[in-house]
Amino acid sequence: MTTKTRTLCAAALLALTAMGASAQLLIGQTAGMTGSVAASVNETIGGAQLVIDAVNAQGGIHGEKIEVLRMDDGFDVKRASDNARALIEDKKVLALFMSRGTPHSQAIIPWLDKYDVALIGPSTGAMVLHKPLQKHVFNVRATYQREAEKAVQHLLTIGLTRIAVVYVTDSFGQDALEGAMTGFTKGKAKPTATIPADRDKPDYKAIVPAILQANAQAVVWIGSGVAVVDGIKALRAAGSAAQVVTLSNNASSGFIKQLGEASRGVIVTQVFPSERSLGQPMVKEALTLAQAKGQAELSPAALEGFASAKVLVEALRRAGPKPTRAKVTAALETIRGYDLGGGLEVSYSPQDHSGIDFADLSIISDGRFKR
């Protein structure tokens, strides 16, 4: 090999090394990938990855590919905060993405504010992330309050007046409970019982008898994953046929599988169009990408991840080549009327980071969600 050839090879190697070092847009995520909410979290991740993989396959954004650095917090608030710090301080991520849980997302905010880092699409509908405005939090999904209000109004409309509310004793539970109470107020009704449930160790031996004593025709069960699954099973084991409604944080195929035979007839609120609405453009796009990977169908949780990832990609595009954290945040606030598909529009401004205002209901039947 000649000296000239060696020089050219060395130059090419240095160029490739430089390209490799800069050819990534690092995004951070902390969420409960194991633990009580793992089923739905991993479905949202799968939906988001459909978008990210498709973008990367086309060369990425401005020549750089998206890489999501994911850290499991086991649905623990302190771990979520610690992970956010590590992702921001140590890994130098451009933005955080799809955290899970209300208190968990709240625990992240101080790190966002300290380092001017955006959190895009937190997988929680907590009003506290909407009002007052959180400068660095950009919501995509609708609020839990809207969901809980609609759930109560639906039950009252179909003639169920004896409604109990079970709510987890954390900021998520208090937030959704407020929405449920708004539904009762608008319907000129009151709950037959409001029953607290510990987030980590719910006492079903106290909760279920309280529901039975109230002679409830329906239960709005505000909680997450396994805690709600075990509660519904305990309620059925006690002989209650009360209609159960839970919120969209439980809208996953994994939630149905965990419920098993107890799933039939359970109502789950939704914040995106039905995954079976094949004529809906966003659903059609997501299903096409999923089928290309050998996945036969979608879940509501997967659609949430898909929608949030589309917003992430749009923000990175608008931020331009070699984006900074500040440029990503600024780019998000320029998004107006961004259509995720079929008229589902996302708009932000310096005064409003609310995202989509959409809420619906679905019933679990034959192991699937049906509107």
Short mmCIF file of N, CA and C in Angstrom, two decimals, residues 262-347:
data_model
loop_
_atom_site.label_atom_id
_atom_site.label_comp_id
_atom_site.label_asym_id
_atom_site.label_seq_id
_atom_site.Cartn_x
_atom_site.Cartn_y
_atom_site.Cartn_z
N ALA A 262 -62.20 -11.88 33.24
CA ALA A 262 -62.81 -10.72 33.91
C ALA A 262 -62.85 -9.49 33.01
N SER A 263 -62.27 -9.59 31.80
CA SER A 263 -62.19 -8.42 30.93
C SER A 263 -63.51 -8.10 30.24
N ARG A 264 -64.34 -9.11 30.02
CA ARG A 264 -65.54 -8.91 29.20
C ARG A 264 -66.45 -7.83 29.77
N GLY A 265 -66.75 -6.83 28.91
CA GLY A 265 -67.68 -5.77 29.30
C GLY A 265 -67.07 -4.59 30.01
N VAL A 266 -65.78 -4.67 30.35
CA VAL A 266 -65.11 -3.53 31.00
C VAL A 266 -65.00 -2.39 29.99
N ILE A 267 -65.32 -1.17 30.41
CA ILE A 267 -65.22 0.00 29.55
C ILE A 267 -63.90 0.71 29.81
N VAL A 268 -63.20 1.07 28.75
CA VAL A 268 -61.93 1.79 28.85
C VAL A 268 -62.04 3.07 28.03
N THR A 269 -61.79 4.20 28.65
CA THR A 269 -61.82 5.45 27.89
C THR A 269 -60.61 5.49 26.94
N GLN A 270 -60.76 6.24 25.83
CA GLN A 270 -59.72 6.30 24.81
C GLN A 270 -59.40 7.75 24.49
N VAL A 271 -58.18 8.00 24.05
CA VAL A 271 -57.78 9.37 23.69
C VAL A 271 -57.32 9.47 22.24
N PHE A 272 -57.52 8.39 21.48
CA PHE A 272 -57.24 8.40 20.04
C PHE A 272 -58.32 7.59 19.34
N PRO A 273 -58.46 7.76 18.02
CA PRO A 273 -59.46 6.97 17.29
C PRO A 273 -59.22 5.47 17.47
N SER A 274 -60.27 4.70 17.25
CA SER A 274 -60.17 3.25 17.38
C SER A 274 -59.10 2.69 16.45
N GLU A 275 -58.32 1.77 16.98
CA GLU A 275 -57.30 1.10 16.16
C GLU A 275 -57.93 0.24 15.07
N ARG A 276 -59.25 0.07 15.12
CA ARG A 276 -59.97 -0.69 14.10
C ARG A 276 -60.55 0.22 13.01
N SER A 277 -60.39 1.52 13.17
CA SER A 277 -60.89 2.46 12.16
C SER A 277 -59.89 2.54 11.00
N LEU A 278 -59.94 1.53 10.15
CA LEU A 278 -58.91 1.39 9.12
C LEU A 278 -58.96 2.49 8.07
N GLY A 279 -60.07 3.20 7.99
CA GLY A 279 -60.15 4.32 7.07
C GLY A 279 -59.57 5.60 7.62
N GLN A 280 -59.28 5.61 8.91
CA GLN A 280 -58.70 6.80 9.54
C GLN A 280 -57.21 6.87 9.14
N PRO A 281 -56.77 7.98 8.56
CA PRO A 281 -55.42 8.02 7.97
C PRO A 281 -54.28 7.68 8.94
N MET A 282 -54.33 8.16 10.18
CA MET A 282 -53.24 7.84 11.09
C MET A 282 -53.23 6.36 11.43
N VAL A 283 -54.40 5.79 11.65
CA VAL A 283 -54.51 4.36 11.95
C VAL A 283 -54.01 3.54 10.76
N LYS A 284 -54.41 3.94 9.56
CA LYS A 284 -53.99 3.23 8.35
C LYS A 284 -52.47 3.27 8.19
N GLU A 285 -51.88 4.44 8.42
CA GLU A 285 -50.42 4.58 8.32
C GLU A 285 -49.71 3.69 9.34
N ALA A 286 -50.21 3.72 10.59
CA ALA A 286 -49.58 2.92 11.65
C ALA A 286 -49.71 1.43 11.36
N LEU A 287 -50.89 1.01 10.91
CA LEU A 287 -51.09 -0.42 10.64
C LEU A 287 -50.22 -0.89 9.48
N THR A 288 -50.06 -0.07 8.46
CA THR A 288 -49.20 -0.43 7.33
C THR A 288 -47.76 -0.67 7.79
N LEU A 289 -47.26 0.23 8.63
CA LEU A 289 -45.90 0.07 9.15
C LEU A 289 -45.80 -1.14 10.07
N ALA A 290 -46.84 -1.37 10.88
CA ALA A 290 -46.83 -2.52 11.79
C ALA A 290 -46.84 -3.83 11.00
N GLN A 291 -47.68 -3.90 9.97
CA GLN A 291 -47.77 -5.13 9.18
C GLN A 291 -46.47 -5.42 8.44
N ALA A 292 -45.76 -4.36 8.05
CA ALA A 292 -44.46 -4.55 7.40
C ALA A 292 -43.45 -5.20 8.34
N LYS A 293 -43.71 -5.08 9.65
CA LYS A 293 -42.84 -5.71 10.65
C LYS A 293 -43.41 -7.04 11.14
N GLY A 294 -44.50 -7.48 10.51
CA GLY A 294 -45.09 -8.75 10.90
C GLY A 294 -46.08 -8.67 12.03
N GLN A 295 -46.52 -7.45 12.37
CA GLN A 295 -47.51 -7.28 13.43
C GLN A 295 -48.90 -7.21 12.80
N ALA A 296 -49.81 -8.05 13.26
CA ALA A 296 -51.11 -8.16 12.61
C ALA A 296 -52.05 -7.04 12.97
N GLU A 297 -51.90 -6.48 14.17
CA GLU A 297 -52.85 -5.46 14.61
C GLU A 297 -52.21 -4.47 15.56
N LEU A 298 -52.96 -3.42 15.87
CA LEU A 298 -52.51 -2.37 16.77
C LEU A 298 -53.29 -2.43 18.07
N SER A 299 -52.84 -1.66 19.05
CA SER A 299 -53.60 -1.46 20.28
C SER A 299 -53.73 0.04 20.52
N PRO A 300 -54.66 0.47 21.37
CA PRO A 300 -54.75 1.89 21.68
C PRO A 300 -53.44 2.47 22.22
N ALA A 301 -52.74 1.69 23.04
CA ALA A 301 -51.46 2.16 23.58
C ALA A 301 -50.44 2.37 22.47
N ALA A 302 -50.42 1.46 21.50
CA ALA A 302 -49.49 1.60 20.37
C ALA A 302 -49.79 2.87 19.58
N LEU A 303 -51.08 3.19 19.42
CA LEU A 303 -51.44 4.41 18.69
C LEU A 303 -51.00 5.66 19.45
N GLU A 304 -51.06 5.62 20.77
CA GLU A 304 -50.57 6.77 21.55
C GLU A 304 -49.08 6.98 21.31
N GLY A 305 -48.31 5.90 21.34
CA GLY A 305 -46.88 6.01 21.08
C GLY A 305 -46.62 6.50 19.67
N PHE A 306 -47.39 6.01 18.70
CA PHE A 306 -47.24 6.41 17.31
C PHE A 306 -47.47 7.91 17.15
N ALA A 307 -48.55 8.41 17.74
CA ALA A 307 -48.89 9.84 17.63
C ALA A 307 -47.81 10.70 18.28
N SER A 308 -47.36 10.30 19.45
CA SER A 308 -46.34 11.09 20.15
C SER A 308 -45.04 11.12 19.38
N ALA A 309 -44.69 10.00 18.75
CA ALA A 309 -43.45 9.95 17.96
C ALA A 309 -43.55 10.84 16.73
N LYS A 310 -44.74 10.95 16.15
CA LYS A 310 -44.90 11.84 15.00
C LYS A 310 -44.65 13.30 15.41
N VAL A 311 -45.09 13.66 16.60
CA VAL A 311 -44.83 15.02 17.10
C VAL A 311 -43.34 15.21 17.35
N LEU A 312 -42.69 14.20 17.94
CA LEU A 312 -41.24 14.26 18.16
C LEU A 312 -40.50 14.49 16.85
N VAL A 313 -40.84 13.72 15.83
CA VAL A 313 -40.17 13.83 14.53
C VAL A 313 -40.39 15.22 13.93
N GLU A 314 -41.62 15.72 14.01
CA GLU A 314 -41.90 17.05 13.47
C GLU A 314 -41.09 18.12 14.18
N ALA A 315 -40.95 18.01 15.49
CA ALA A 315 -40.16 18.98 16.24
C ALA A 315 -38.69 18.94 15.82
N LEU A 316 -38.15 17.75 15.64
CA LEU A 316 -36.75 17.62 15.22
C LEU A 316 -36.53 18.17 13.82
N ARG A 317 -37.49 17.97 12.95
CA ARG A 317 -37.38 18.54 11.59
C ARG A 317 -37.36 20.05 11.65
N ARG A 318 -38.26 20.61 12.43
CA ARG A 318 -38.34 22.07 12.51
C ARG A 318 -37.13 22.68 13.22
N ALA A 319 -36.48 21.91 14.07
CA ALA A 319 -35.32 22.42 14.80
C ALA A 319 -34.10 22.61 13.90
N GLY A 320 -34.12 21.97 12.72
CA GLY A 320 -33.04 22.17 11.75
C GLY A 320 -31.84 21.29 12.00
N PRO A 321 -30.83 21.38 11.12
CA PRO A 321 -29.60 20.58 11.28
C PRO A 321 -28.88 20.91 12.58
N LYS A 322 -28.26 19.92 13.17
CA LYS A 322 -27.49 20.07 14.42
C LYS A 322 -28.32 20.80 15.49
N PRO A 323 -29.47 20.27 15.83
CA PRO A 323 -30.33 20.97 16.79
C PRO A 323 -29.75 20.97 18.20
N THR A 324 -30.14 21.98 18.95
CA THR A 324 -29.81 22.06 20.38
C THR A 324 -31.09 21.85 21.17
N ARG A 325 -30.95 21.72 22.47
CA ARG A 325 -32.13 21.58 23.31
C ARG A 325 -33.06 22.77 23.17
N ALA A 326 -32.47 23.94 23.17
CA ALA A 326 -33.27 25.17 23.07
C ALA A 326 -33.99 25.24 21.72
N LYS A 327 -33.32 24.80 20.65
CA LYS A 327 -33.95 24.83 19.33
C LYS A 327 -35.12 23.86 19.25
N VAL A 328 -35.00 22.72 19.91
CA VAL A 328 -36.11 21.75 19.91
C VAL A 328 -37.32 22.34 20.64
N THR A 329 -37.08 22.95 21.79
CA THR A 329 -38.18 23.57 22.54
C THR A 329 -38.83 24.68 21.73
N ALA A 330 -38.00 25.52 21.11
CA ALA A 330 -38.53 26.62 20.30
C ALA A 330 -39.30 26.08 19.10
N ALA A 331 -38.80 25.01 18.49
CA ALA A 331 -39.47 24.42 17.33
C ALA A 331 -40.85 23.90 17.69
N LEU A 332 -40.97 23.29 18.85
CA LEU A 332 -42.27 22.77 19.29
C LEU A 332 -43.31 23.88 19.36
N GLU A 333 -42.90 25.03 19.81
CA GLU A 333 -43.85 26.13 19.98
C GLU A 333 -44.23 26.78 18.65
N THR A 334 -43.62 26.34 17.55
CA THR A 334 -44.04 26.83 16.23
C THR A 334 -45.06 25.91 15.58
N ILE A 335 -45.34 24.77 16.20
CA ILE A 335 -46.26 23.81 15.60
C ILE A 335 -47.70 24.31 15.73
N ARG A 336 -48.36 24.50 14.59
CA ARG A 336 -49.75 24.96 14.56
C ARG A 336 -50.52 24.08 13.58
N GLY A 337 -51.57 23.46 14.07
CA GLY A 337 -52.42 22.67 13.20
C GLY A 337 -51.70 21.52 12.50
N TYR A 338 -50.74 20.90 13.19
CA TYR A 338 -50.03 19.77 12.60
C TYR A 338 -50.96 18.56 12.61
N ASP A 339 -51.29 18.06 11.43
CA ASP A 339 -52.27 16.98 11.28
C ASP A 339 -51.58 15.62 11.40
N LEU A 340 -51.92 14.90 12.46
CA LEU A 340 -51.38 13.55 12.64
C LEU A 340 -52.03 12.56 11.67
N GLY A 341 -53.15 12.98 11.08
CA GLY A 341 -53.88 12.13 10.15
C GLY A 341 -55.36 12.17 10.45
N GLY A 342 -56.15 12.50 9.43
CA GLY A 342 -57.60 12.48 9.60
C GLY A 342 -58.16 13.61 10.42
N GLY A 343 -57.44 14.72 10.46
CA GLY A 343 -57.94 15.89 11.19
C GLY A 343 -57.58 15.92 12.66
N LEU A 344 -56.76 14.97 13.13
CA LEU A 344 -56.26 15.01 14.51
C LEU A 344 -55.10 16.00 14.55
N GLU A 345 -55.40 17.22 14.94
CA GLU A 345 -54.40 18.29 14.86
C GLU A 345 -53.76 18.60 16.21
N VAL A 346 -52.47 18.85 16.16
CA VAL A 346 -51.70 19.27 17.33
C VAL A 346 -51.23 20.69 17.11
N SER A 347 -51.46 21.53 18.10
CA SER A 347 -50.99 22.92 18.04
C SER A 347 -50.40 23.30 19.39
#
